[in-house]
Coordinates of C-alpha atoms and ligand atoms in Angstrom, one line a residue:
M1 CA 0.0 0.0 0.0
T2 CA 1.4 3.5 -0.8
S3 CA 1.8 6.0 2.0
V4 CA -1.1 8.1 0.5
A5 CA -3.3 5.1 0.5
K6 CA -2.3 4.2 4.0
T7 CA -3.0 7.8 5.2
F8 CA -6.4 7.7 3.6
R9 CA -7.2 4.3 5.0
N10 CA -6.1 5.3 8.5
A11 CA -8.3 8.4 8.4
L12 CA -11.2 6.2 7.2
L13 CA -10.6 3.7 9.9
A14 CA -10.3 6.4 12.6
A15 CA -13.6 7.9 11.5
T16 CA -15.3 4.6 11.3
F17 CA -14.0 3.5 14.7
A18 CA -15.3 6.7 16.2
A19 CA -18.7 5.8 14.9
G20 CA -18.3 2.2 16.3
L21 CA -18.5 0.6 12.8
S22 CA -16.2 -1.6 10.9
V23 CA -15.1 -1.3 7.3
P24 CA -14.0 -4.0 4.8
A25 CA -10.3 -4.7 4.7
L26 CA -8.7 -4.0 1.3
A27 CA -7.8 -7.5 0.3
K28 CA -9.5 -10.8 0.9
D29 CA -6.6 -12.2 2.9
A30 CA -5.3 -8.9 4.3
S31 CA -4.2 -9.2 7.9
V32 CA -6.5 -7.6 10.4
E33 CA -5.5 -5.2 13.2
V34 CA -7.7 -5.6 16.3
T35 CA -7.3 -2.7 18.8
V36 CA -8.4 -3.5 22.3
D37 CA -9.5 -0.6 24.4
T38 CA -8.7 -1.6 28.0
A39 CA -9.0 1.9 29.3
T40 CA -12.8 2.1 28.8
T41 CA -14.9 0.5 31.5
G42 CA -17.4 -1.6 29.7
P43 CA -20.4 -3.4 31.2
V44 CA -19.9 -6.8 32.9
I45 CA -20.6 -9.7 30.5
D46 CA -23.0 -11.5 32.8
K47 CA -22.1 -15.2 33.3
H48 CA -25.8 -15.9 32.7
I49 CA -25.4 -15.3 29.0
F50 CA -23.7 -18.7 28.9
G51 CA -26.9 -20.4 30.1
Q52 CA -28.4 -23.6 28.8
F53 CA -31.9 -24.8 28.0
A54 CA -33.1 -28.4 28.8
E55 CA -36.6 -29.1 27.7
H56 CA -38.6 -32.3 28.0
L57 CA -38.1 -32.9 24.3
G58 CA -36.8 -36.0 22.5
T59 CA -33.8 -37.3 24.3
G60 CA -32.8 -34.0 25.8
I61 CA -33.8 -35.1 29.3
Y62 CA -34.6 -38.9 29.1
G63 CA -31.4 -40.5 27.8
G64 CA -29.4 -37.3 27.7
V65 CA -29.5 -36.4 31.4
W66 CA -31.7 -39.0 33.1
V67 CA -31.1 -42.7 32.8
G68 CA -32.7 -43.8 36.1
K69 CA -31.1 -45.1 39.2
D70 CA -31.0 -48.7 38.0
S71 CA -29.4 -48.0 34.7
P72 CA -26.1 -49.8 33.7
I73 CA -25.0 -46.4 32.5
P74 CA -22.9 -44.9 35.4
N75 CA -25.1 -42.4 37.2
V76 CA -25.6 -40.6 40.5
R77 CA -29.2 -40.8 41.6
G78 CA -30.3 -41.5 38.0
I79 CA -28.3 -38.6 36.4
R80 CA -25.6 -39.7 34.0
T81 CA -22.1 -39.2 35.3
D82 CA -20.3 -38.6 31.9
V83 CA -22.7 -35.8 31.1
V84 CA -22.3 -34.2 34.5
T85 CA -18.5 -34.3 34.2
A86 CA -18.5 -32.8 30.8
L87 CA -21.0 -30.0 31.8
K88 CA -19.0 -29.1 34.9
A89 CA -16.2 -27.9 32.7
L90 CA -18.6 -25.3 31.1
K91 CA -19.4 -23.7 34.4
V92 CA -23.0 -23.6 33.3
P93 CA -24.5 -20.6 35.1
N94 CA -28.2 -21.5 34.7
V95 CA -30.3 -24.2 33.1
R96 CA -33.8 -23.2 31.8
W97 CA -36.4 -25.9 32.5
P98 CA -38.9 -27.6 31.8
G99 CA -39.5 -25.8 28.5
G100 CA -40.1 -24.3 26.0
C101 CA -43.5 -25.3 24.7
F102 CA -43.5 -28.1 27.3
A103 CA -43.5 -25.6 30.1
D104 CA -47.0 -24.4 29.3
E105 CA -48.4 -27.9 29.6
Y106 CA -46.4 -28.8 32.7
H107 CA -48.0 -29.4 36.0
W108 CA -45.4 -29.6 38.7
R109 CA -47.3 -31.9 41.0
D110 CA -47.1 -34.6 38.2
G111 CA -43.3 -34.7 38.8
I112 CA -43.0 -35.1 42.6
G113 CA -43.4 -38.0 45.0
P114 CA -42.9 -41.7 44.4
V115 CA -41.8 -42.2 40.8
D116 CA -44.1 -45.2 40.2
K117 CA -47.1 -43.1 41.2
R118 CA -46.3 -40.2 38.9
R119 CA -48.7 -39.4 36.1
V120 CA -47.7 -40.7 32.7
Q121 CA -48.9 -38.2 30.0
I122 CA -48.3 -37.6 26.3
N123 CA -45.8 -35.0 25.3
T124 CA -48.1 -33.4 22.8
N125 CA -45.6 -30.9 21.5
W126 CA -42.7 -33.2 20.9
G127 CA -43.3 -36.4 19.1
G128 CA -46.4 -37.5 20.9
V129 CA -44.4 -39.9 23.1
P130 CA -45.2 -40.9 26.7
E131 CA -43.8 -38.5 29.3
S132 CA -43.2 -40.5 32.5
N133 CA -42.5 -37.4 34.8
A134 CA -39.7 -39.5 36.3
F135 CA -37.6 -36.4 36.0
G136 CA -39.4 -33.7 38.1
T137 CA -38.5 -30.9 40.4
H138 CA -36.2 -32.9 42.7
E139 CA -34.4 -34.6 39.9
F140 CA -33.9 -31.3 38.0
M141 CA -32.6 -29.5 41.1
D142 CA -30.3 -32.4 41.8
F143 CA -29.0 -32.2 38.2
A144 CA -28.4 -28.4 38.5
E145 CA -26.5 -29.0 41.8
Q146 CA -24.4 -31.8 40.3
I147 CA -23.2 -29.6 37.5
G148 CA -22.8 -26.5 39.7
S149 CA -25.5 -24.5 38.0
E150 CA -28.6 -22.5 39.0
A151 CA -32.2 -23.0 38.1
Y152 CA -34.2 -21.0 35.6
I153 CA -37.7 -22.3 36.1
S154 CA -40.5 -21.5 33.5
V155 CA -43.9 -21.5 34.9
N156 CA -47.1 -22.6 33.1
I157 CA -49.2 -19.6 32.1
G158 CA -50.8 -21.2 29.0
S159 CA -52.7 -24.0 30.7
G160 CA -51.9 -23.5 34.4
T161 CA -53.1 -21.2 37.1
A162 CA -51.4 -18.5 39.1
A163 CA -52.2 -20.5 42.2
E164 CA -50.4 -23.5 40.8
A165 CA -47.3 -21.4 39.8
S166 CA -47.3 -19.7 43.2
A167 CA -47.5 -23.1 45.0
W168 CA -44.6 -24.5 43.0
I169 CA -42.4 -21.5 44.0
E170 CA -43.4 -22.0 47.6
Y171 CA -42.6 -25.7 47.4
M172 CA -39.2 -24.9 46.0
T173 CA -38.2 -21.9 48.1
A174 CA -40.1 -21.8 51.4
E175 CA -37.8 -22.2 54.4
K176 CA -40.4 -22.1 57.1
D177 CA -42.6 -25.0 58.2
T178 CA -45.4 -24.4 55.7
T179 CA -47.4 -27.4 54.4
L180 CA -45.5 -27.3 51.1
A181 CA -42.1 -26.9 52.7
K182 CA -42.9 -30.0 54.8
E183 CA -44.0 -31.9 51.7
R184 CA -40.7 -31.0 50.0
A185 CA -38.9 -32.3 53.1
A186 CA -41.0 -35.5 53.1
N187 CA -40.0 -36.0 49.5
G188 CA -36.3 -35.9 50.4
H189 CA -35.2 -32.2 50.4
P190 CA -35.7 -30.4 53.7
A191 CA -33.5 -27.4 52.6
P192 CA -35.1 -24.8 50.3
W193 CA -33.7 -24.5 46.8
K194 CA -32.7 -21.3 45.1
V195 CA -34.8 -20.1 42.2
P196 CA -32.9 -17.1 40.9
I197 CA -34.7 -16.8 37.5
L198 CA -38.4 -17.4 36.7
G199 CA -39.9 -17.4 33.3
L200 CA -43.5 -16.1 33.1
G201 CA -44.7 -18.4 30.3
N202 CA -43.1 -19.2 26.9
E203 CA -43.9 -18.1 23.4
N204 CA -47.5 -17.4 24.5
W205 CA -48.4 -16.1 21.1
G206 CA -48.1 -19.7 19.9
C207 CA -47.6 -23.0 21.8
G208 CA -48.1 -21.1 25.1
G209 CA -51.8 -20.4 24.5
A210 CA -52.1 -18.4 21.2
M211 CA -52.6 -15.2 23.1
S212 CA -52.6 -11.7 21.7
A213 CA -50.0 -9.4 23.2
D214 CA -52.8 -7.6 25.2
H215 CA -54.1 -10.8 26.5
Y216 CA -50.7 -12.1 27.5
V217 CA -49.9 -8.8 29.3
E218 CA -53.0 -9.2 31.5
E219 CA -52.1 -12.8 32.3
M220 CA -48.5 -11.9 32.9
K221 CA -49.3 -9.1 35.3
R222 CA -51.5 -11.5 37.4
F223 CA -48.8 -14.2 37.4
A224 CA -46.1 -11.6 38.2
N225 CA -48.3 -10.5 41.1
F226 CA -48.6 -13.9 42.6
T227 CA -45.3 -15.5 41.8
R228 CA -43.5 -14.3 44.9
N229 CA -40.4 -15.9 46.1
F230 CA -41.1 -17.4 49.5
N231 CA -37.6 -17.1 50.8
P232 CA -36.5 -13.7 52.1
A233 CA -32.9 -14.4 51.1
Q234 CA -34.1 -14.6 47.4
R235 CA -36.1 -11.4 47.4
E236 CA -33.6 -8.5 47.8
G237 CA -30.6 -7.0 46.0
A238 CA -28.5 -9.1 43.6
A239 CA -30.2 -12.3 45.0
R240 CA -33.7 -11.1 44.1
M241 CA -35.5 -13.7 41.8
K242 CA -35.7 -12.3 38.3
R243 CA -39.0 -12.7 36.6
I244 CA -38.8 -12.8 32.8
A245 CA -41.8 -11.8 30.7
V246 CA -42.2 -13.1 27.2
G247 CA -40.9 -10.6 24.7
W248 CA -40.2 -10.8 21.1
D249 CA -39.3 -13.5 18.7
S250 CA -38.2 -12.6 15.1
D251 CA -41.7 -11.5 14.1
K252 CA -43.6 -10.7 17.3
L253 CA -42.6 -7.1 18.0
D254 CA -45.9 -6.4 19.7
Y255 CA -45.2 -8.5 22.8
T256 CA -42.1 -6.5 23.8
E257 CA -43.9 -3.2 23.2
E258 CA -47.0 -4.2 25.2
V259 CA -45.0 -5.7 28.1
M260 CA -42.8 -2.6 28.3
K261 CA -45.8 -0.2 28.1
A262 CA -47.5 -2.1 31.0
W263 CA -44.4 -2.2 33.0
S264 CA -43.8 1.6 32.6
T265 CA -47.0 2.3 34.5
H266 CA -47.0 -0.8 36.8
V267 CA -48.4 -0.7 40.3
Y268 CA -46.7 -1.8 43.5
S269 CA -48.2 -5.3 43.5
W270 CA -46.4 -6.7 40.5
D271 CA -43.0 -6.3 38.8
I272 CA -40.7 -8.0 36.4
E273 CA -37.0 -7.9 36.0
G274 CA -36.6 -8.8 32.3
V275 CA -38.1 -9.5 28.9
S276 CA -37.2 -12.4 26.7
L277 CA -36.2 -12.6 23.0
H278 CA -36.1 -15.8 21.0
K279 CA -34.2 -16.1 17.7
Y280 CA -33.2 -19.2 15.9
T281 CA -30.8 -19.4 13.1
V282 CA -32.8 -21.2 10.4
G283 CA -31.5 -19.7 7.1
G284 CA -35.0 -18.9 5.9
G285 CA -38.3 -20.8 5.6
W286 CA -40.2 -22.9 8.0
P287 CA -40.0 -25.7 9.0
P288 CA -36.2 -25.6 9.2
S289 CA -34.7 -27.5 6.4
R290 CA -31.0 -26.6 6.1
P291 CA -28.9 -29.7 6.4
S292 CA -26.5 -30.1 9.4
T293 CA -23.8 -31.8 7.3
G294 CA -23.0 -32.0 3.6
F295 CA -23.6 -28.3 2.9
G296 CA -21.4 -25.9 0.8
N297 CA -20.1 -22.4 1.3
D298 CA -23.3 -20.8 0.0
D299 CA -25.4 -22.5 2.7
Y300 CA -22.7 -21.7 5.2
A301 CA -22.8 -18.0 4.4
L302 CA -26.6 -18.0 4.4
M303 CA -26.6 -19.4 7.9
I304 CA -23.9 -17.0 9.1
G305 CA -25.8 -14.0 7.7
D306 CA -29.0 -15.2 9.4
T307 CA -27.2 -15.6 12.7
L308 CA -25.7 -12.2 12.6
S309 CA -29.2 -10.7 12.4
M310 CA -29.3 -11.4 16.1
D311 CA -27.6 -8.0 16.4
T312 CA -30.3 -6.2 14.5
L313 CA -33.1 -7.9 16.6
L314 CA -31.3 -6.9 19.8
K315 CA -31.0 -3.3 18.6
K316 CA -34.7 -3.3 17.8
Q317 CA -35.7 -4.8 21.2
K318 CA -33.4 -2.4 23.0
A319 CA -34.9 0.6 21.2
I320 CA -38.4 -0.4 22.4
M321 CA -37.1 -1.0 25.9
D322 CA -35.1 2.3 26.0
K323 CA -38.4 4.2 25.3
Y324 CA -40.0 2.9 28.4
D325 CA -36.9 2.1 30.5
P326 CA -34.1 4.6 29.8
E327 CA -32.4 3.6 33.0
K328 CA -32.0 0.1 31.8
K329 CA -33.7 -1.5 34.9
L330 CA -35.0 -4.4 32.9
L331 CA -32.7 -6.9 31.3
I332 CA -33.0 -8.9 28.0
A333 CA -33.0 -12.7 28.3
V334 CA -32.3 -14.3 24.9
D335 CA -33.6 -17.5 26.4
E336 CA -33.8 -19.4 23.2
W337 CA -31.2 -19.1 20.5
G338 CA -29.1 -21.3 18.2
A339 CA -29.2 -23.2 14.9
W340 CA -32.4 -25.1 14.0
L341 CA -31.6 -27.4 11.1
A342 CA -33.3 -30.3 9.3
P343 CA -33.7 -33.3 11.6
T344 CA -31.1 -36.1 11.4
P345 CA -32.3 -38.5 8.7
G346 CA -34.1 -41.5 10.3
S347 CA -34.7 -39.6 13.6
N348 CA -38.2 -38.8 15.0
P349 CA -38.8 -35.3 13.5
G350 CA -40.5 -34.3 16.7
F351 CA -37.2 -34.9 18.6
L352 CA -35.4 -32.0 16.9
Q353 CA -32.1 -34.0 16.6
Q354 CA -29.4 -32.6 14.4
Q355 CA -25.7 -32.9 14.0
N356 CA -23.4 -30.1 15.1
S357 CA -20.5 -29.0 12.8
M358 CA -17.7 -26.5 12.8
R359 CA -20.3 -24.1 11.4
D360 CA -22.2 -24.4 14.6
G361 CA -19.1 -23.6 16.5
V362 CA -18.7 -20.4 14.5
I363 CA -22.4 -19.6 15.0
A364 CA -22.0 -20.0 18.8
A365 CA -19.0 -17.7 19.0
L366 CA -20.6 -15.0 16.8
N367 CA -23.7 -15.0 19.0
L368 CA -21.8 -14.9 22.3
N369 CA -19.8 -12.0 20.9
I370 CA -23.1 -10.2 20.0
F371 CA -24.4 -10.8 23.5
A372 CA -21.2 -9.4 25.0
R373 CA -21.5 -6.3 22.8
H374 CA -25.0 -5.8 24.2
A375 CA -24.0 -6.6 27.8
D376 CA -25.6 -3.4 29.0
R377 CA -29.0 -5.1 28.5
V378 CA -28.4 -8.7 27.7
K379 CA -27.9 -10.4 31.0
I380 CA -29.3 -13.9 30.4
A381 CA -29.2 -16.2 27.4
N382 CA -29.9 -19.8 26.9
I383 CA -28.8 -21.8 23.9
A384 CA -31.3 -24.3 22.6
Q385 CA -30.6 -26.9 23.7
M386 CA -28.2 -28.6 26.1
I387 CA -28.2 -32.2 25.1
N388 CA -29.4 -34.1 21.9
V389 CA -31.7 -31.3 20.8
L390 CA -31.1 -28.6 18.2
Q391 CA -27.6 -26.9 18.7
A392 CA -26.5 -29.2 21.5
M393 CA -23.4 -29.3 23.6
I394 CA -23.5 -33.0 23.9
L395 CA -24.9 -35.9 21.9
T396 CA -25.6 -39.3 23.5
D397 CA -26.8 -42.6 22.2
G398 CA -27.2 -45.2 25.0
S399 CA -24.0 -45.2 26.9
K400 CA -22.1 -43.3 24.2
M401 CA -21.5 -39.6 24.5
V402 CA -19.7 -37.1 22.2
L403 CA -18.9 -33.4 22.7
T404 CA -19.9 -31.1 19.9
P405 CA -18.0 -28.1 18.4
T406 CA -20.5 -25.9 20.2
Y407 CA -19.5 -27.5 23.5
H408 CA -15.9 -26.6 22.8
V409 CA -16.7 -23.0 22.1
F410 CA -18.6 -22.7 25.4
R411 CA -15.7 -24.2 27.2
M412 CA -13.2 -21.9 25.6
Y413 CA -15.4 -18.9 26.5
V414 CA -15.5 -19.6 30.2
P415 CA -12.9 -16.8 30.9
F416 CA -15.5 -14.3 29.6
Q417 CA -18.0 -15.2 32.3
D418 CA -18.5 -12.0 34.5
A419 CA -15.5 -10.4 32.8
Q420 CA -15.6 -6.7 31.9
F421 CA -16.3 -5.9 28.3
A422 CA -13.5 -4.1 26.5
P423 CA -14.4 -2.4 23.2
V424 CA -12.5 -3.5 20.2
K425 CA -11.9 -1.9 16.8
F426 CA -11.2 -3.7 13.7
A427 CA -11.9 -3.7 10.0
S428 CA -13.6 -7.1 9.4
G429 CA -13.4 -7.3 5.6
D430 CA -15.9 -9.4 3.7
Y431 CA -16.2 -13.1 2.8
A432 CA -18.2 -13.3 -0.4
V433 CA -19.9 -16.2 -2.1
G434 CA -21.9 -15.3 -5.2
E435 CA -24.0 -12.2 -4.2
R436 CA -23.8 -13.0 -0.5
K437 CA -21.4 -11.2 1.7
I438 CA -20.6 -11.7 5.4
P439 CA -17.9 -10.2 7.6
R440 CA -14.7 -12.2 7.3
V441 CA -13.5 -11.7 10.9
D442 CA -15.1 -11.0 14.3
A443 CA -13.4 -10.0 17.5
M444 CA -14.5 -9.4 21.1
A445 CA -12.4 -8.7 24.3
A446 CA -12.9 -8.5 28.0
K447 CA -10.9 -8.1 31.2
D448 CA -11.4 -10.8 33.9
K449 CA -11.6 -10.1 37.6
S450 CA -7.8 -10.5 38.0
G451 CA -7.1 -7.9 35.3
Q452 CA -6.2 -10.5 32.6
V453 CA -7.3 -9.5 29.1
W454 CA -9.0 -12.2 26.9
V455 CA -9.7 -11.8 23.2
S456 CA -12.0 -13.9 21.0
L457 CA -11.1 -14.0 17.3
V458 CA -13.4 -15.7 14.8
N459 CA -12.1 -16.3 11.2
V460 CA -15.4 -16.8 9.5
D461 CA -13.8 -17.4 6.1
P462 CA -14.4 -21.1 5.3
D463 CA -11.4 -21.3 3.0
A464 CA -8.7 -18.7 3.8
G465 CA -6.6 -18.2 6.9
T466 CA -5.7 -14.8 8.1
S467 CA -3.5 -13.1 10.6
V468 CA -4.6 -10.7 13.4
T469 CA -2.3 -8.2 15.1
I470 CA -3.2 -6.8 18.4
P471 CA -1.2 -3.6 19.1
G472 CA 0.0 -2.9 22.6
F473 CA 0.4 -6.6 23.6
R474 CA 3.4 -8.8 23.2
T475 CA 2.1 -12.3 24.0
A476 CA -1.0 -14.2 23.2
S477 CA -1.8 -17.8 24.2
G478 CA -4.9 -19.9 24.3
E479 CA -6.9 -22.3 22.2
V480 CA -8.1 -22.5 18.6
L481 CA -11.0 -24.6 17.4
T482 CA -11.0 -25.5 13.7
A483 CA -11.7 -28.5 11.5
P484 CA -10.8 -30.0 8.1
K485 CA -14.0 -28.7 6.6
V486 CA -16.7 -26.3 7.6
D487 CA -19.2 -29.1 7.9
S488 CA -16.8 -31.4 9.9
V489 CA -18.5 -33.0 12.9
N490 CA -17.6 -35.2 15.9
T491 CA -19.2 -38.6 16.0
F492 CA -19.2 -41.5 18.5
A493 CA -16.7 -43.3 16.2
A494 CA -14.5 -40.2 15.6
P495 CA -15.1 -37.8 18.6
S496 CA -12.1 -35.5 18.1
V497 CA -12.4 -34.3 14.5
V498 CA -13.3 -30.9 15.8
A499 CA -11.3 -30.3 19.0
P500 CA -9.4 -27.3 20.4
K501 CA -5.7 -27.1 20.1
A502 CA -3.1 -24.8 21.7
I503 CA -2.3 -21.5 19.8
S504 CA 0.1 -18.7 20.5
G505 CA 1.0 -15.4 18.9
K506 CA 4.4 -13.9 18.1
A507 CA 5.6 -10.4 19.0
S508 CA 5.7 -8.3 15.9
G509 CA 6.1 -4.5 15.5
N510 CA 4.3 -2.9 18.3
G511 CA 1.9 -5.8 18.9
V512 CA 1.4 -9.5 18.9
T513 CA 0.3 -11.4 15.7
I514 CA -1.8 -14.6 15.7
A515 CA -2.3 -16.7 12.6
L516 CA -5.9 -17.8 12.4
P517 CA -6.7 -20.9 10.4
P518 CA -9.8 -20.8 8.1
R519 CA -13.2 -21.5 9.7
S520 CA -11.9 -21.1 13.3
V521 CA -12.7 -19.8 16.7
T522 CA -9.7 -18.6 18.9
V523 CA -9.7 -17.5 22.5
V524 CA -6.4 -16.1 23.8
K525 CA -5.2 -14.3 26.8
V526 CA -2.9 -11.4 25.9
S527 CA -0.2 -9.7 27.9
K528 CA 2.0 -6.7 27.5
Ligands
AHR601 O1 -36.5 -25.2 21.4 C1 -37.6 -25.8 20.8 C2 -38.9 -24.9 20.8 O2 -38.7 -23.8 20.1 C3 -39.3 -24.5 22.2 O3 -40.0 -25.4 22.9 C4 -40.2 -23.3 21.9 O4 -40.2 -22.3 22.9 C5 -39.6 -22.8 20.6 O5 -40.5 -22.5 19.6

């Protein structure tokens, strides 16, 4: 590049950075400079954006988590040990349960007491299979405790009553000798549990009861009024139970608007702490039909473009919320997100089973980076779903278990939990296939509680490597996740095709340079 061109480009970059935008790099494989601003105090990236979602759906619970106490598959009180060990490494902050659509047909009393007396019902949403209710409140709380996580409980607004929801919270949280606390003790758990997050329904415009936004708001207010936490230690300050009202999904703007309007004039008897947003990466059309393996670069770019629209949706939801809540008292919970693809051939289509490729790893990283950039409002997120369903962390088949590329990304991102967001500036450049263009590179950075700076670098380009220079730092070390192909997957027979490897940078000029392989996610700690 000539010096005139360099001067022009630097001026362009400076102006663009001031506006918080990125510009295309000049050449397809040009190296990228990522400037990390550690002086600006950004918001904390709440650990709860790394939350998971476990619905009674397919083999997400039965087979994936719960095998029963008498199973030959190693387990602790019916919960499979291999899965617990793997999930502990993710430091899962919260698990959303029991749904999803299942939540609005769930009656908690069906899932307590002697297992052989529990009601067997049909899971009407997911495959029409019998639901034994063998996995109920005690089993879920045990699972959450075994993996070191917290509970995000969704109560049934669609087909349940406020009294039922209130009694469930009392059963879980009351510490005094109420009848329900005694019943909990008689069922094996004298100590109250913590319920830090409570969902007030789920997608109530659809499977949650086909309610108009106005109707939902009236129901939600009543439920918010009566769903008190019965434990004083879970009512105040940071420990206060957060109630999440149903907000937007990709085409239901009215829910967020009506919820916020109602909240802005709410009376003392009810309150909420957040509003949800659901967004699946589908690549267009319904039902989801994009294959989870055997796709080309065009399909890859289509899915990446779709996933990046999460940013647009968040901006729209934030604009609505800012109108009614400029002080940002309410949070956004993106409590369902991830890739929703065509079902694995031969599987029950109602079980939403799909493979998970390197592309899913890239999708996970890009979304987590978007949530971090919106950390001022986005305080909770739950990928759909934890095991065997949609964009899963883990796939199981009988006693076999395999970790997916998405699992590895979540593990590599652990240092970002509760770290302080540090703005980055970079010129992403474009990756183009046909008419379709997507940003070639993505970057996100944060400072952890010890002051260590961590940087995530995503090379979205499926074919070309690139190098990134971070000025002001001299060392970089961490892990990189890449794969032979963008649709490479881990299988029970070949579980380590997509697995993280060590990576480090080299001091160069006034910074440190890291060579990023194509289709890769890298997380490094950088030092001066
Ligand atoms: O995650 C699968 C389903 O997607 C959930 O049950 C529902 O809330 C959403 O439509």
